[in-house]
Amino acid sequence: MRAHLFDILVRRQLSALFQPIIHMQSGEIIAYEGLIRGPSDSPLHAPMNLFKVARANGLTVEVEHLCRRVVLERFAELGLPGKLFLNVSPECLLQRDARHGETLEYIHQIGINPDRVIIELTENQPTYDYELMRDAVLHYRNMGFQIAIDDLGEGFSSLRLWSELRPEYVKIDMHFIQGINHDPVKLQFVRSIQEIADKSDTLVIAEGIETQAELLVLRDVGVAFGQGYHLGRPHAQPARTAPAEVVKALARNGVAVYPQRGAEKHGASISKLLHRVEAVPSSLSNNEVYEIFVRQPKLLIIPVVDDGLPLGLISRFDMIDHFARPYQRELYGKKSCKQFMDSQALIADKDTSLQDLSFRMAQADAHQLFNGFIITDQGRYMGMGTGHDLMREITQMQITAARYANPLTQLPGNVPINEHIDRLLESGARFWVCYFDLDHFKPFNDVYGYRRGDDVIQLTGKLLAERTDADRDFVGHIGGDDFMVLFQSEDWEARCNVILQEFGRHVLDFYSIEDRERGGYLSEDRQGKKVFYSLMSLSIGAIRVDPHKYHTHHQIATAATESKKQAKKIHGNSLFMDRRQQTA
């Protein structure tokens, strides 16, 4: 493979592909990421294999420089518009003996302005020398380049790189993008990243967009740019405009339907965050602890414990930082590991609530979020918890608390319904509000029991969910036998009629044969008199919401309730559309 790699380098047998990056509001292509491929009939065709062999043979810098040249040459030759994202590994960036300015010199030769090139840091292995990394990035910035961090959330230390380097762009790893329209945890992650980006003047690029639903959720969250197969695949001669259906979808008024989380029970204590991490005694030397880190590359923190009592934490980064300084290892290598230990580590009992620990973490120093915390049982060491796990659990709890899902149907309740109405009003889109209510539900409960009544409510929720467009229409459960659907689908009326037909057919299954045959049953009214009630039916009160017609979700709720009252005056399954304020 070494000989094959040398042959590729000598004969320049690499080719460039380009994948478009689009603006999430306009659909305009603003940049391309330059990608590399080896010979098509070679085991080194895939870039992962190519760089793996290069690293094994000490040729990473040579291969990467050739890749840059090939990508830059082809970008200039094609005359592609916008900017170019040029992949550079941190290890190559940090090569002390590499020729500084080679990339700048070369792009001047081929006639590309440096402000059109973004250096995209692609992390393949851990980065520890952050000071040197900052110097290298500053060097590139002084030459006119901007910086991007690739695969945020996936790499070894991408969050710290963001904090240290303050890049102009961050790319969110595709794991958090794919399926975001169905996963509220992924949505919350991206919203949090976007919030940090807003405060740090960083532009976010979502990688791996594969569906229109993902695209529209990301647009609504405020993500600036997108990349993925739905927008354009890597190609030797890429398109100069985004696909027409993408531009049309982005230009369309309306909002994406955010994924909702059902009611869940969350453990309240931090014991669920426990990781069994082997501790070391304070009698161990710094050299011995250093060797443990060397043997276990993924180990970031080592607790120091004497006779079951925790004393503090030793950080891999602090240890390596100390030993990287002149004479530090000679002076302190044989001394107790307490020398480099953080004695102010956070320590919490296993029964501490997640909320209490999060408050303590918020008041602690920033490094304690990275280091994590020690979990004890009545003062004795049990294991470790990480700041990442704590943030995940707190985020999960916040999502659940914000959704107020109905426990019977798992559909979102009043709070998320109102939130979605507010988003629709803010977007200036036209939409339809349909208020669904069961007729004669209370007497049915009295005769057939609450268990059967719950089954009817679940049937109704299921029908609404199945006959609406999950990407455009929001289905909510107000409570009891009342539901609301916020339609963006233009064929909302046809969908409602199908729901009415299916409800009328399925509801018969909940009655006895006798009641079905006579079309109803006897039950007592509120005064205790025997009254004949018809079989249950479904009433729908609908209103159309045009831009600027309503201003708050309270106004919409009032109008929808009035329309529902009119629908309930109609015998049997019915749809009433309030057309009094409808514009032409």
XYZ file of C-alpha atoms in Angstrom:
584
model
C 0.000 0.000 0.000
C 2.934 2.312 0.673
C 4.181 1.862 -2.901
C 0.662 2.394 -4.230
C 0.363 5.607 -2.211
C 3.718 6.881 -3.541
C 2.496 6.150 -7.072
C -0.689 8.162 -6.428
C 1.379 11.091 -5.125
C 3.866 11.026 -8.008
C 1.184 10.720 -10.692
C -1.260 13.061 -8.890
C -4.029 10.439 -9.170
C -6.500 12.345 -7.030
C -9.748 13.949 -8.166
C -11.905 16.660 -6.590
C -15.641 16.617 -5.903
C -17.693 19.555 -4.670
C -20.816 19.546 -2.509
C -22.945 22.706 -2.363
C -23.713 24.606 0.845
C -26.939 26.616 0.633
C -28.437 29.605 2.416
C -31.388 28.308 4.442
C -33.612 31.335 3.801
C -33.042 32.038 0.102
C -31.941 28.633 -1.181
C -28.914 30.250 -2.856
C -25.663 28.263 -3.062
C -23.140 30.301 -1.050
C -20.210 27.858 -1.014
C -18.905 24.392 -1.879
C -16.984 21.931 0.244
C -14.042 20.482 -1.636
C -13.788 16.691 -1.250
C -11.138 14.308 -2.514
C -11.173 10.832 -4.048
C -8.372 8.435 -4.953
C -8.277 6.362 -8.185
C -11.719 4.795 -8.811
C -10.354 1.240 -9.136
C -8.128 1.518 -6.053
C -8.621 0.465 -2.392
C -7.507 4.047 -1.636
C -10.460 5.578 -3.508
C -12.250 6.470 -0.259
C -10.600 9.394 1.572
C -10.778 7.553 4.907
C -8.614 4.720 3.507
C -6.321 7.150 1.742
C -5.509 9.100 4.914
C -5.307 5.971 7.050
C -2.526 4.597 4.844
C -0.906 8.054 4.673
C -0.842 8.296 8.481
C 0.573 4.784 8.837
C 3.422 5.700 6.497
C 4.153 9.205 7.798
C 2.892 10.865 4.622
C -0.081 12.789 5.987
C 1.349 16.227 5.210
C 2.344 15.284 1.641
C -1.055 13.741 0.876
C -2.952 16.637 2.404
C -0.956 19.255 0.494
C -1.626 17.451 -2.781
C -5.336 17.217 -1.888
C -5.440 20.979 -1.308
C -3.743 21.670 -4.647
C -6.096 19.370 -6.561
C -9.203 20.896 -4.937
C -8.029 24.494 -5.439
C -7.026 23.896 -9.066
C -10.353 22.272 -9.925
C -12.365 24.948 -8.093
C -10.630 27.659 -10.112
C -10.911 25.679 -13.349
C -14.692 25.222 -12.927
C -15.146 28.896 -12.005
C -17.551 27.950 -9.223
C -19.320 30.833 -7.456
C -19.159 31.604 -3.735
C -16.662 30.326 -1.206
C -14.627 27.128 -0.933
C -14.435 25.058 2.257
C -10.976 23.475 2.213
C -10.421 20.502 4.544
C -7.320 20.732 6.754
C -6.523 18.399 9.651
C -5.273 19.926 12.929
C -2.257 17.599 12.849
C -1.247 19.054 9.481
C -1.946 22.597 10.666
C 0.380 22.036 13.629
C 3.328 20.669 11.658
C 6.123 22.889 12.930
C 8.333 22.164 9.929
C 5.595 22.696 7.333
C 6.108 25.594 4.950
C 3.988 28.448 6.268
C 2.155 30.325 3.591
C 2.248 27.519 1.012
C -1.568 27.486 0.634
C -1.707 31.288 0.310
C 1.109 31.310 -2.215
C -0.603 28.650 -4.282
C -4.068 30.239 -4.355
C -2.474 33.509 -5.513
C -0.860 31.579 -8.361
C -4.187 30.181 -9.539
C -6.062 33.449 -8.998
C -8.342 32.824 -5.999
C -8.801 35.529 -3.380
C -8.023 34.273 0.185
C -11.310 35.696 1.502
C -13.119 33.104 -0.638
C -11.377 30.197 1.123
C -12.480 28.815 4.497
C -10.070 26.503 6.301
C -12.261 23.639 7.574
C -10.630 21.833 10.490
C -11.492 18.138 10.261
C -10.575 16.245 13.436
C -9.349 12.662 13.038
C -7.538 12.312 16.336
C -7.381 14.156 19.684
C -6.073 17.711 19.828
C -4.266 18.635 23.033
C -1.969 21.536 22.145
C -4.633 24.254 22.070
C -2.115 27.093 22.436
C -0.239 25.985 19.342
C -3.558 25.501 17.550
C -4.581 29.074 18.380
C -1.267 30.365 17.009
C -1.686 28.383 13.782
C -5.271 29.608 13.293
C -4.207 33.202 13.956
C -1.499 32.775 11.323
C -4.109 31.690 8.748
C -6.493 34.478 9.746
C -3.733 37.056 9.259
C -3.384 35.779 5.705
C -7.093 36.463 5.057
C -8.634 33.019 5.591
C -11.694 32.262 7.702
C -12.002 29.158 9.914
C -14.656 26.438 10.212
C -14.892 23.491 12.607
C -16.250 20.271 11.126
C -18.528 17.664 12.791
C -19.449 19.607 15.926
C -20.684 17.130 18.536
C -18.839 14.180 16.997
C -15.128 14.907 17.417
C -12.827 14.356 20.370
C -12.820 17.929 21.574
C -14.888 19.990 19.140
C -16.722 22.010 21.808
C -13.429 23.066 23.372
C -12.023 23.867 19.919
C -14.985 26.164 19.339
C -14.336 27.913 22.645
C -10.589 28.220 22.016
C -10.556 29.171 18.324
C -13.778 31.206 17.923
C -14.291 30.068 14.303
C -16.437 31.947 11.811
C -18.365 28.729 11.003
C -19.279 25.515 12.833
C -20.702 22.433 11.140
C -23.103 20.314 13.190
C -22.474 16.608 12.780
C -25.085 14.797 10.668
C -26.064 12.538 13.604
C -27.918 15.481 15.156
C -29.489 16.513 11.835
C -30.890 13.303 10.414
C -34.344 12.645 11.838
C -34.418 15.962 13.733
C -38.081 16.378 12.691
C -38.918 13.277 14.790
C -36.454 13.648 17.689
C -36.987 16.409 20.280
C -33.581 15.734 21.902
C -31.774 16.367 18.589
C -33.911 19.478 18.098
C -32.962 20.772 21.549
C -29.261 20.081 20.856
C -29.357 22.077 17.616
C -31.333 24.911 19.234
C -28.725 25.101 22.015
C -25.876 25.171 19.496
C -27.671 27.879 17.510
C -28.126 29.936 20.686
C -24.402 29.707 21.471
C -23.590 30.574 17.848
C -25.793 33.692 17.986
C -23.922 34.913 21.044
C -20.488 34.184 19.601
C -21.064 35.582 16.078
C -20.609 32.138 14.555
C -22.531 30.882 11.522
C -23.936 27.343 11.758
C -23.946 24.818 8.913
C -26.142 21.725 9.273
C -24.552 18.683 7.615
C -26.320 15.603 6.303
C -29.754 17.050 5.403
C -31.576 14.265 3.583
C -35.261 15.256 3.658
C -37.405 18.329 3.180
C -38.841 17.917 6.688
C -35.326 18.120 8.217
C -34.571 21.148 6.044
C -37.644 23.102 7.189
C -37.156 22.363 10.896
C -33.543 23.593 10.652
C -34.643 26.720 8.762
C -37.173 27.522 11.493
C -34.584 27.016 14.260
C -32.500 29.729 12.593
C -29.608 27.660 11.208
C -27.900 29.800 8.572
C -26.633 27.233 6.056
C -27.258 23.623 5.051
C -25.440 20.786 3.316
C -26.543 17.249 2.418
C -27.842 14.903 -0.256
C -31.274 16.588 -0.317
C -29.552 19.833 -1.357
C -26.923 18.372 -3.645
C -24.575 15.379 -3.725
C -20.794 15.664 -4.121
C -20.052 15.895 -7.830
C -17.107 16.560 -10.118
C -19.205 19.203 -11.900
C -21.689 20.403 -9.268
C -24.835 22.370 -9.958
C -24.696 26.158 -9.541
C -28.243 26.432 -8.218
C -30.085 24.396 -5.601
C -32.814 21.948 -6.742
C -36.054 23.729 -7.658
C -38.086 21.825 -5.038
C -35.652 22.972 -2.317
C -35.903 26.643 -3.340
C -39.696 26.353 -3.551
C -39.964 24.728 -0.099
C -37.761 27.379 1.523
C -39.743 30.185 -0.101
C -43.093 28.812 1.051
C -44.797 30.529 3.965
C -45.578 28.487 7.041
C -43.624 26.711 9.741
C -42.279 23.214 10.289
C -43.934 21.044 12.902
C -41.457 20.505 15.720
C -41.265 16.985 17.184
C -43.067 16.536 20.494
C -42.169 14.331 23.426
C -44.812 12.419 25.331
C -45.201 12.475 29.085
C -42.306 10.599 30.693
C -41.107 9.845 34.160
C -37.537 10.880 34.876
C -35.459 9.682 37.781
C -34.801 12.645 40.018
C -31.400 11.659 41.452
C -27.921 11.713 39.958
C -27.416 7.989 40.595
C -28.539 7.336 37.001
C -25.463 9.287 35.813
C -23.015 6.964 37.611
C -19.988 5.677 35.658
C -17.660 3.195 37.342
C -14.236 4.825 37.016
C -11.238 3.190 38.705
C -9.618 5.533 41.224
C -5.949 5.816 42.247
C -4.492 6.417 45.745
C -2.605 9.622 46.520
C 0.545 7.515 47.049
C 0.811 7.024 43.291
C 3.395 9.255 41.596
C 2.708 11.677 38.764
C 4.774 9.457 36.455
C 2.558 6.462 37.257
C -0.634 8.446 36.635
C 0.803 9.751 33.362
C 1.461 6.162 32.261
C -2.200 5.289 32.980
C -3.283 8.113 30.650
C -0.851 6.885 27.987
C -2.215 3.329 28.209
C -5.837 4.501 28.063
C -6.127 7.226 25.358
C -9.872 7.723 25.940
C -9.503 8.269 29.685
C -9.898 11.984 30.455
C -10.223 12.076 34.269
C -8.778 9.992 37.115
C -10.246 10.283 40.650
C -7.885 10.255 43.624
C -9.293 8.259 46.561
C -7.722 7.195 49.884
C -9.519 4.531 51.957
C -12.786 5.147 50.125
C -12.721 8.914 50.679
C -12.456 11.062 47.516
C -9.733 13.721 47.523
C -9.988 15.219 44.034
C -9.553 14.713 40.275
C -6.621 14.631 37.880
C -7.324 15.878 34.352
C -5.557 14.402 31.328
C -5.248 17.876 29.814
C -3.711 19.363 32.985
C -1.272 16.460 33.358
C -0.123 16.662 29.729
C 0.075 20.460 29.967
C 2.312 20.276 33.045
C 4.609 17.614 31.611
C 4.932 19.527 28.332
C 6.666 22.394 30.150
C 10.454 22.405 30.576
C 11.797 20.401 33.580
C 8.320 19.782 35.035
C 8.549 16.013 34.662
C 12.035 15.932 36.147
C 10.927 18.059 39.103
C 7.536 16.520 39.862
C 7.424 13.128 38.114
C 8.230 11.137 41.267
C 6.081 13.225 43.599
C 2.555 12.389 44.751
C -0.162 12.726 42.142
C -1.857 15.160 44.539
C 0.594 17.704 43.089
C -1.533 18.129 39.924
C -4.871 17.164 41.457
C -7.883 19.473 41.535
C -8.788 19.353 45.218
C -11.893 21.526 44.652
C -13.663 18.884 42.559
C -17.437 18.718 42.796
C -18.576 15.888 45.099
C -22.249 14.918 45.409
C -24.157 12.117 47.114
C -25.960 9.627 44.866
C -29.343 10.856 46.168
C -28.696 14.480 45.101
C -31.348 15.660 42.655
C -30.414 16.493 39.093
C -31.737 20.025 39.581
C -29.662 20.639 42.736
C -26.471 19.425 41.074
C -27.159 21.536 37.973
C -27.451 24.637 40.209
C -24.116 23.777 41.865
C -22.534 23.150 38.470
C -23.780 26.515 37.163
C -22.105 28.304 40.102
C -18.844 26.337 39.818
C -15.807 27.163 37.678
C -16.049 26.351 33.962
C -13.407 23.597 34.134
C -15.615 21.583 36.497
C -18.182 21.173 33.738
C -15.482 19.507 31.614
C -14.016 17.469 34.499
C -17.344 16.163 35.769
C -18.169 15.291 39.379
C -17.569 12.557 41.951
C -20.578 10.531 43.140
C -20.490 9.177 46.696
C -22.598 6.949 48.920
C -22.597 8.361 52.470
C -19.265 10.027 51.774
C -17.569 6.990 50.203
C -16.477 6.952 46.583
C -18.807 5.215 44.096
C -17.848 6.578 40.701
C -18.025 9.567 38.379
C -20.625 11.578 36.470
C -19.939 13.779 33.451
C -21.103 17.309 32.771
C -22.321 16.108 29.362
C -24.599 13.482 30.919
C -25.951 15.998 33.427
C -26.730 18.506 30.659
C -28.440 15.773 28.629
C -30.690 14.741 31.522
C -31.563 18.321 32.436
C -32.330 19.046 28.772
C -34.548 15.958 28.672
C -36.454 17.162 31.733
C -36.874 20.639 30.277
C -38.233 19.200 27.048
C -40.782 17.118 28.926
C -41.800 19.992 31.192
C -42.300 22.274 28.193
C -44.476 19.862 26.257
C -47.252 19.007 28.718
C -48.249 15.993 26.679
C -51.608 14.346 27.352
C -50.879 11.060 29.184
C -53.748 9.212 27.464
C -53.003 10.006 23.800
C -49.389 11.252 24.185
C -50.436 14.199 21.992
C -49.178 17.681 22.959
C -51.472 19.748 25.180
C -52.355 23.426 25.561
C -48.859 24.873 26.002
C -47.348 23.393 22.811
C -50.577 24.077 20.896
C -50.340 27.764 21.813
C -46.618 27.835 21.033
C -47.291 26.470 17.537
C -50.105 28.981 16.945
C -47.741 31.798 17.946
C -45.108 30.514 15.480
C -47.712 30.366 12.715
C -48.933 33.896 13.465
C -45.363 35.205 13.495
C -44.626 33.582 10.124
C -47.526 35.404 8.455
C -48.771 32.157 6.931
C -52.371 31.268 6.185
C -53.610 28.259 8.139
C -56.792 26.587 9.380
C -57.733 25.822 12.972
C -60.078 22.883 13.501
C -61.596 22.216 16.927
C -62.737 18.561 17.275
C -65.273 17.585 19.954
C -67.149 14.324 20.635
C -70.953 14.557 20.883
C -72.791 12.590 23.630
C -69.500 11.490 25.169
C -70.508 11.893 28.843
C -73.602 9.646 28.666
C -71.525 7.082 26.766
C -69.046 7.092 29.674
C -71.890 6.657 32.155
C -73.322 3.618 30.338
C -70.197 1.899 29.008
C -67.614 3.003 31.597
C -64.543 5.200 31.583
C -62.286 2.457 30.222
C -64.341 2.277 27.033
C -64.487 6.085 26.955
C -60.688 6.225 27.052
C -60.583 3.829 24.105
C -62.786 6.201 22.071
C -60.536 9.164 22.918
C -57.467 7.179 21.852
C -59.224 6.194 18.615
C -59.961 9.868 17.890
C -56.354 10.902 18.525
C -55.113 8.056 16.305
C -57.434 9.050 13.432
C -56.316 12.679 13.607
C -52.639 11.713 13.615
C -53.054 9.287 10.695
C -55.104 11.607 8.453
C -52.960 14.730 8.800
C -49.566 15.604 7.328
C -47.078 15.165 10.177
C -44.665 17.650 8.567
C -47.258 20.425 8.050
C -50.209 19.848 10.410
C -50.046 20.053 14.214
C -52.333 17.696 16.175
C -53.001 18.616 19.812
C -55.141 17.224 22.624
C -56.715 20.052 24.635
C -58.070 17.626 27.226
C -60.954 15.190 27.743
C -62.691 14.653 24.401
C -61.495 17.953 22.845
C -58.769 18.054 20.172
C -57.313 20.763 17.955
C -55.573 20.481 14.601
C -53.629 23.397 13.116
C -53.676 22.715 9.370
C -51.227 24.102 6.833
C -52.350 21.480 4.296
C -54.473 23.130 1.607
C -56.661 19.995 1.413
C -57.599 20.299 5.103
C -61.343 20.052 4.375
C -60.997 16.756 2.489
C -58.896 15.394 5.352
C -61.562 16.412 7.880
C -64.265 14.680 5.853
C -62.218 11.463 5.749
C -61.780 11.682 9.544
C -65.545 12.096 10.001
C -66.268 9.093 7.770
C -63.746 6.864 9.509
C -64.877 7.933 12.968
C -68.501 7.159 12.063
C -67.493 3.682 10.948
C -65.093 2.794 13.805
C -67.176 4.175 16.684
C -69.853 1.501 16.053
C -67.401 -1.105 17.381
C -67.731 0.388 20.873
C -71.505 -0.257 21.168
C -73.591 -3.338 21.797
C -75.426 -4.853 18.836
C -78.758 -3.707 20.298
C -77.672 -0.067 20.672
C -76.223 -0.082 17.165
C -79.474 -1.374 15.679
C -81.659 1.232 17.380
C -79.122 4.024 16.795
C -78.656 4.973 20.456
C -79.236 4.090 24.096
C -80.969 5.234 27.275
C -79.085 7.064 30.024
C -79.888 9.487 32.797
C -79.424 13.190 32.222
C -78.194 15.625 34.893
C -81.665 15.779 36.444
C -81.805 11.983 36.738
C -84.367 11.537 33.953
C -84.076 8.699 31.439
C -83.106 10.167 28.066
C -82.449 8.543 24.690
C -79.041 9.519 23.318
C -77.893 9.059 19.745
C -74.632 7.250 19.003
C -71.504 9.332 19.473
C -70.564 11.636 16.627
C -67.711 14.026 15.923
C -68.179 17.780 15.500
C -65.530 19.990 13.891
C -65.539 23.759 14.145
C -63.131 25.358 11.645
C -61.769 28.870 11.119
C -59.387 30.177 8.488
C -56.555 32.350 9.766
C -55.306 34.817 7.182
C -52.248 37.030 7.824
C -52.952 39.799 10.333
C -56.540 38.612 10.892
C -55.733 37.409 14.421
C -52.908 38.526 16.682
C -52.878 36.107 19.636
C -53.624 32.459 20.319
C -56.321 33.649 22.763
C -58.269 35.270 19.916
C -57.934 32.129 17.826
C -59.097 29.897 20.691
C -62.184 32.070 21.191
C -63.098 32.010 17.494
C -62.497 28.243 17.194
C -64.634 27.560 20.274
C -67.508 29.556 18.790
C -67.217 27.664 15.506
C -67.258 24.346 17.414
C -70.483 25.358 19.193
C -72.094 25.929 15.788
C -70.870 22.521 14.570
C -72.414 20.789 17.606
C -75.840 22.167 16.660
C -75.720 20.006 13.528
C -76.954 16.435 14.042
C -74.401 13.655 13.491
C -70.818 13.937 12.260
C -70.390 17.518 11.093
C -67.942 20.150 9.889
C -68.818 23.819 10.359
C -66.668 26.493 8.735
C -67.034 30.016 10.099
C -67.044 32.104 6.904
C -68.255 35.384 8.402
C -64.804 37.000 8.525
C -63.351 35.077 5.615
C -61.723 37.160 2.916
C -61.973 36.373 -0.744
